[in-house]
PDB file of C-alpha atoms in Angstrom:
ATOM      1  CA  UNK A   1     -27.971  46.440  74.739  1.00  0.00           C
ATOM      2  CA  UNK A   2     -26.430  43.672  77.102  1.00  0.00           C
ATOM      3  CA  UNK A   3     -29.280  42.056  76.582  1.00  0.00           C
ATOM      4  CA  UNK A   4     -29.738  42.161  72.686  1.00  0.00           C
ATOM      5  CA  UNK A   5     -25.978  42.081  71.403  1.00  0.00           C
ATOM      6  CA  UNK A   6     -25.003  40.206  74.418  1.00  0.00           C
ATOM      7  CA  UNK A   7     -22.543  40.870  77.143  1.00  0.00           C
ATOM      8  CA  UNK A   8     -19.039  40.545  75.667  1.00  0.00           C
ATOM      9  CA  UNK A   9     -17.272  43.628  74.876  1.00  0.00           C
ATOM     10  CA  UNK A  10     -16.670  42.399  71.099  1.00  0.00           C
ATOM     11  CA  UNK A  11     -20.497  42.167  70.259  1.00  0.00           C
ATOM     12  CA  UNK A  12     -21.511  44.985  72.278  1.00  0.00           C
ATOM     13  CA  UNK A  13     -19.150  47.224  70.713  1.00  0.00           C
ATOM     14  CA  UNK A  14     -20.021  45.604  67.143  1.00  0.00           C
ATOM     15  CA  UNK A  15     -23.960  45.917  67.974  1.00  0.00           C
ATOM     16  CA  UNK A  16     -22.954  49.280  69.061  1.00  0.00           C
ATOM     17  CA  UNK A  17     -20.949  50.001  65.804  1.00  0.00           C
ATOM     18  CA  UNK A  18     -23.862  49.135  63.383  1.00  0.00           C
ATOM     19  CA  UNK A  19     -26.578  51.214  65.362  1.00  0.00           C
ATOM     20  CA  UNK A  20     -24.368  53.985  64.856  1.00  0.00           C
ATOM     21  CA  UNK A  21     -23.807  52.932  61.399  1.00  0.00           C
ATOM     22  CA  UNK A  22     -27.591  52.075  60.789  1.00  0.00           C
ATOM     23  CA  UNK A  23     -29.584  55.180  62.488  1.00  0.00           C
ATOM     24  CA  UNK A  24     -28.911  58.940  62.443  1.00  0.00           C
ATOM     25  CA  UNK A  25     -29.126  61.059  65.491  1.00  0.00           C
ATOM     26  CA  UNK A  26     -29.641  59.724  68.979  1.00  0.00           C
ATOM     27  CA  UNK A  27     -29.880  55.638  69.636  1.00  0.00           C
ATOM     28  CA  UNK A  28     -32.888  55.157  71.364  1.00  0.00           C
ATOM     29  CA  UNK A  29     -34.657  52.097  73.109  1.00  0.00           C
ATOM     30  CA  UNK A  30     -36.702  51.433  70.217  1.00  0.00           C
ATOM     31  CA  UNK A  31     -33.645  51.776  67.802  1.00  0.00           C
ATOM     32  CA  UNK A  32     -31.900  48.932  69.824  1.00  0.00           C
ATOM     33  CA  UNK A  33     -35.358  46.908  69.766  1.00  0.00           C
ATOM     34  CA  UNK A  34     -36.204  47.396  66.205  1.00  0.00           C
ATOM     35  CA  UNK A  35     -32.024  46.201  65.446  1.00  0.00           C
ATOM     36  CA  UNK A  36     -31.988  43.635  67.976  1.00  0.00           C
ATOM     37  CA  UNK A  37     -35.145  42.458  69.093  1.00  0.00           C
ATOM     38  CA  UNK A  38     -36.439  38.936  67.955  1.00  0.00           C
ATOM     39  CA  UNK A  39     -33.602  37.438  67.651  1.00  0.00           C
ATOM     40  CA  UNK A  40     -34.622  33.910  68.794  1.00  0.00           C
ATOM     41  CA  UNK A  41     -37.090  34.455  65.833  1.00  0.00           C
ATOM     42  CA  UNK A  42     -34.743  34.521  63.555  1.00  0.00           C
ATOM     43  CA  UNK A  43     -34.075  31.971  61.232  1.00  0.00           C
ATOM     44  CA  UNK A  44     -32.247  30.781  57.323  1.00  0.00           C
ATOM     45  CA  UNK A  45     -36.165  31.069  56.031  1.00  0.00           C
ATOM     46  CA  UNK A  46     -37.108  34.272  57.694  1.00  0.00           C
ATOM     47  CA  UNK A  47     -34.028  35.368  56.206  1.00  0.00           C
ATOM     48  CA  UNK A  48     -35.127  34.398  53.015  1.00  0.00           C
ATOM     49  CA  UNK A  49     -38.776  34.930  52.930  1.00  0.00           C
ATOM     50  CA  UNK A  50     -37.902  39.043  53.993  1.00  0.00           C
ATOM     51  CA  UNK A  51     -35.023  39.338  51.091  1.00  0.00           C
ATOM     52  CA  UNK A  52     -37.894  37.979  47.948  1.00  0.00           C
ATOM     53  CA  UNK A  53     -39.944  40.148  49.013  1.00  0.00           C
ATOM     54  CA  UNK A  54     -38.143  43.126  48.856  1.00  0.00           C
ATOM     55  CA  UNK A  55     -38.187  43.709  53.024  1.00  0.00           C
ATOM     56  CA  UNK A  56     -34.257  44.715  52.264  1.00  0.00           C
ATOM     57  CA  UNK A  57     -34.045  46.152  55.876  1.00  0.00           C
ATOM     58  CA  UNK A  58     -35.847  43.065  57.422  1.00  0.00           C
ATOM     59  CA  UNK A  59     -33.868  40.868  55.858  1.00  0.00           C
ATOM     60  CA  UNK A  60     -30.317  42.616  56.182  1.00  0.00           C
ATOM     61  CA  UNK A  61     -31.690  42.337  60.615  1.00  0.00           C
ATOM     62  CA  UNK A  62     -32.685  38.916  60.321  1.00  0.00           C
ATOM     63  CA  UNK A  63     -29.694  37.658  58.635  1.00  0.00           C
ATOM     64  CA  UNK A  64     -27.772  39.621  61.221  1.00  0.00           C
ATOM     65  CA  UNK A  65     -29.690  38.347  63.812  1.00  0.00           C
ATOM     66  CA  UNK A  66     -29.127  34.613  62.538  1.00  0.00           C
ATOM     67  CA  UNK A  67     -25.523  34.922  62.630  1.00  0.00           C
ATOM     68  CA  UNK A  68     -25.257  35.990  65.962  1.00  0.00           C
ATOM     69  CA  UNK A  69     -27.228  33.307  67.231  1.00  0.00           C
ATOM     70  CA  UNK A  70     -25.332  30.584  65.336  1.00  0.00           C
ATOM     71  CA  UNK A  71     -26.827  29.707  62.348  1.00  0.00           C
ATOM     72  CA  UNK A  72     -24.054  29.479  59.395  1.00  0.00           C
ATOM     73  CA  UNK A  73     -23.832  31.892  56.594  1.00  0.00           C
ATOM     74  CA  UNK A  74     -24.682  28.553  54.405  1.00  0.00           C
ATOM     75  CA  UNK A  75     -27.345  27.229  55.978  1.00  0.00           C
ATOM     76  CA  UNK A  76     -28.486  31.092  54.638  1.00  0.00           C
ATOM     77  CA  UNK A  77     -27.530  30.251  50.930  1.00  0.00           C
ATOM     78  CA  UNK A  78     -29.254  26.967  50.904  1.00  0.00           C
ATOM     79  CA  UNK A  79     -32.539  29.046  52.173  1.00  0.00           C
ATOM     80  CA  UNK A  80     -31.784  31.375  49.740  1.00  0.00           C
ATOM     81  CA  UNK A  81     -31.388  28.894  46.972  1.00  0.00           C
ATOM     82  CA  UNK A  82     -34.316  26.873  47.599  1.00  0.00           C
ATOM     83  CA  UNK A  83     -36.603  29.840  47.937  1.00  0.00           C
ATOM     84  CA  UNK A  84     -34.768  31.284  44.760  1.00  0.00           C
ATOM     85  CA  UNK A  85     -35.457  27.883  42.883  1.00  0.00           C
ATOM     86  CA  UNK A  86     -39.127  28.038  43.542  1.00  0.00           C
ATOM     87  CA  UNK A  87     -39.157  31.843  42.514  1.00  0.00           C
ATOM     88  CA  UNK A  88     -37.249  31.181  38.960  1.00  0.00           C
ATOM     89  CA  UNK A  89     -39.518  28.426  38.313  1.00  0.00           C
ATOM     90  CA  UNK A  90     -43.026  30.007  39.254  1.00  0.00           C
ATOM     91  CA  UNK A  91     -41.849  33.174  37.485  1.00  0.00           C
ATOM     92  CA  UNK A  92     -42.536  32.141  33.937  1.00  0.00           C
ATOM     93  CA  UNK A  93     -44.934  29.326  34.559  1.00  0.00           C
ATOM     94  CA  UNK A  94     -48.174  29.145  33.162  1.00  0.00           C
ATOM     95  CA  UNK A  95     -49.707  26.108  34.841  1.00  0.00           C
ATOM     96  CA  UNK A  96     -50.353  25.298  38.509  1.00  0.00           C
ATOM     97  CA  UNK A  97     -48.099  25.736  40.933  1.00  0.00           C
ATOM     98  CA  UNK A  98     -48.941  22.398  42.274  1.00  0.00           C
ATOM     99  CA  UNK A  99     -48.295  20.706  38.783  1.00  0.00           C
ATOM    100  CA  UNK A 100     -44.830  21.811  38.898  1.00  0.00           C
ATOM    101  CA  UNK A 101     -44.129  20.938  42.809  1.00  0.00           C
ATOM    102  CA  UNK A 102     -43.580  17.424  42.239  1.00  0.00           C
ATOM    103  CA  UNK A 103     -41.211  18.364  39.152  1.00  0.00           C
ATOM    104  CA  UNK A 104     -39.585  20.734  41.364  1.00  0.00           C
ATOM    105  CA  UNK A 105     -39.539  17.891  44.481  1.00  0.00           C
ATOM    106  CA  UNK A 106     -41.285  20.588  46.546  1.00  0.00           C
ATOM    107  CA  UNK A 107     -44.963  20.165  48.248  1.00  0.00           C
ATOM    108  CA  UNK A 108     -47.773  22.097  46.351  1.00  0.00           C
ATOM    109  CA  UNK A 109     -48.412  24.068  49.593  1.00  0.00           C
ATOM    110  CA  UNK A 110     -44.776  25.369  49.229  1.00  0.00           C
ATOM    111  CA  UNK A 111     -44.800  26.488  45.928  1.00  0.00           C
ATOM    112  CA  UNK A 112     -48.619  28.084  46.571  1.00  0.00           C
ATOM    113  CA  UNK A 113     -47.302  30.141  49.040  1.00  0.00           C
ATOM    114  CA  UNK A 114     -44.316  30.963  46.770  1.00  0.00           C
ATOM    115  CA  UNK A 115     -46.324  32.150  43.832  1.00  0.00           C
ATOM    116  CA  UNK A 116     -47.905  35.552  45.306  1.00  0.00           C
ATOM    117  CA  UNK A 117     -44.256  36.443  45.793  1.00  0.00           C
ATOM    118  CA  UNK A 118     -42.984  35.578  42.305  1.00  0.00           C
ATOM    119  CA  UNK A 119     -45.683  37.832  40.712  1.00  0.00           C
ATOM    120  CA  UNK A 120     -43.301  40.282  41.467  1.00  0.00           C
ATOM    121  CA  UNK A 121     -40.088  39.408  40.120  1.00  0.00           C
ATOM    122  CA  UNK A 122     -39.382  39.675  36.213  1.00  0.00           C
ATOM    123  CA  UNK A 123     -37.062  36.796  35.234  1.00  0.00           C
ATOM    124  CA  UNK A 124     -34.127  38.533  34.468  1.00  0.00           C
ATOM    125  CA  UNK A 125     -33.987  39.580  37.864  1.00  0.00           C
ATOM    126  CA  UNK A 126     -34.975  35.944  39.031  1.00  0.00           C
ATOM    127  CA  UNK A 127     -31.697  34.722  37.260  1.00  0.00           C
ATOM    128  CA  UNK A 128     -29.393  37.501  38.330  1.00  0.00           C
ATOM    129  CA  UNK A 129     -30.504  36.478  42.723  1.00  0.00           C
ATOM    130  CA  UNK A 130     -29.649  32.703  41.621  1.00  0.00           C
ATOM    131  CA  UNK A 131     -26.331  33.994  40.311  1.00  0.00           C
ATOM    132  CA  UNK A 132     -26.165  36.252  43.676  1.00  0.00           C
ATOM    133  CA  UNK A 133     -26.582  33.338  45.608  1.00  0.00           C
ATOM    134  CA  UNK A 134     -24.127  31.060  44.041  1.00  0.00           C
ATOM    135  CA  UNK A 135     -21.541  33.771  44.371  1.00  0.00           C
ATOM    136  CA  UNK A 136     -21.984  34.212  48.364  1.00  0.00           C
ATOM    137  CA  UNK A 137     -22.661  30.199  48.173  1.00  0.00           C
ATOM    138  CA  UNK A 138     -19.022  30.067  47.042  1.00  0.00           C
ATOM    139  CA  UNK A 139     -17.732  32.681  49.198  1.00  0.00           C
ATOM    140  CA  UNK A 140     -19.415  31.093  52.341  1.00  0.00           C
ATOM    141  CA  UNK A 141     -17.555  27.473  51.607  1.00  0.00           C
ATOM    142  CA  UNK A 142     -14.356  29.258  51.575  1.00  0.00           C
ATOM    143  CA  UNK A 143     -13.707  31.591  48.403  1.00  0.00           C
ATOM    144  CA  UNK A 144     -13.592  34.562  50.757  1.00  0.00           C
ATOM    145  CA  UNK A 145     -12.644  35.378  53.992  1.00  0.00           C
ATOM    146  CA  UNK A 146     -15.518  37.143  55.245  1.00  0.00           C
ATOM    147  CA  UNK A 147     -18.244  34.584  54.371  1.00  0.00           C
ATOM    148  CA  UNK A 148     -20.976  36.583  56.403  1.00  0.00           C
ATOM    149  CA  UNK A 149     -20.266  40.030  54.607  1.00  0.00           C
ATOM    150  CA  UNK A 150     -20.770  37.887  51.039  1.00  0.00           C
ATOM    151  CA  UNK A 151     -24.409  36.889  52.103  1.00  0.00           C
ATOM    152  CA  UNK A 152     -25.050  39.949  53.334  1.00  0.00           C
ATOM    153  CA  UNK A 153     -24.659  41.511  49.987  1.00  0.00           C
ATOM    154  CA  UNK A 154     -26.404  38.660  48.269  1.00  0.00           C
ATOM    155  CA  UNK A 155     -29.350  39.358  50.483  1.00  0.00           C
ATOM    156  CA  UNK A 156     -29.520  43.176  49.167  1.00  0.00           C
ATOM    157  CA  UNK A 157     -28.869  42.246  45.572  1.00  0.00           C
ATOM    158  CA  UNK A 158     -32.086  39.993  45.808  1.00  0.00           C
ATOM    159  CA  UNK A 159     -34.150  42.072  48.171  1.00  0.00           C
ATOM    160  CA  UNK A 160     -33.097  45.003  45.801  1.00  0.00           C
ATOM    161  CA  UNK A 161     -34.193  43.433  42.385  1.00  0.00           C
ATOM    162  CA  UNK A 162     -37.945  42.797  43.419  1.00  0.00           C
ATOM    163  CA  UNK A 163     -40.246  44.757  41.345  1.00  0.00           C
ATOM    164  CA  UNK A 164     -37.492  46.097  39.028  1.00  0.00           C
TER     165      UNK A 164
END
């Protein structure tokens, strides 16, 4: 654990806290890997990437993950937003996606690898994760007190509404 959560008693006891939260029964080895493993791989885009396409649990680690190695709960919106962008535009689109990267100020490449995952998302639920994301946008510049805990439940919203 010291060497996941780290070795002060205020993140072991909170890595502690959500394994106990998180998993039922015994904590094992693989329980505190699986939770806390990877975290140097974590990163706003991972973050992202795991919540559009549906990876709730992935995504819900990651971002947890990002935080406690210092990235900021906004530098998670704007991920969020840009991804969510791409998604709202490719959802409805009928063209190329490459067509509509230079409208969008994005590379073609980006918005290629964005289409697969915007198959899957019916534009109603595109629209209501842009709205999720402005919401923990505003709550991570100040408009709550718990900033981290308002992304958090912006990243299940969106990684909820895939496929629905």
């Amino acid at each position: 654990m010291v060497a996941a959560a780290g070795s002060t008693l205020s993140d072991l006891g909170g890595a502690c806290q959500q394994l106990m939260a998180d998993v039922a029964g015994d904590i094992t080895e693989e329980h505190v890997d699986r939770y806390h493993g990877g975290r140097v791989e974590a990163s706003a885009f991972k973050v992202a990437d795991a919540a559009f396409e549906g990876r709730r649990e992935a995504a819900t680690r990651l971002y947890r993950h990002a935080i406690a190695t210092g990235v900021s709960p906004i530098a998670v919106t704007a991920a969020l937003a840009r991804k969510g962008r791409h998604i709202a535009a490719l959802v409805d689109h009928r063209g190329s996606p490459a067509a509509l990267a230079s409208t969008l100020g994005a590379a073609p490449w980006q918005l290629q690898q964005v289409a697969e995952t915007a198959r899957r998302w019916h534009p109603l639920r595109a629209a209501e994760a842009i709205e999720a994301i402005a919401r923990a946008d505003a709550e991570a510049k100040g408009a709550s007190r718990t900033p981290e805990y308002a992304v958090e439940r912006a990243i299940t919203a969106i990684a909820s509404s895939v496929g629905r």
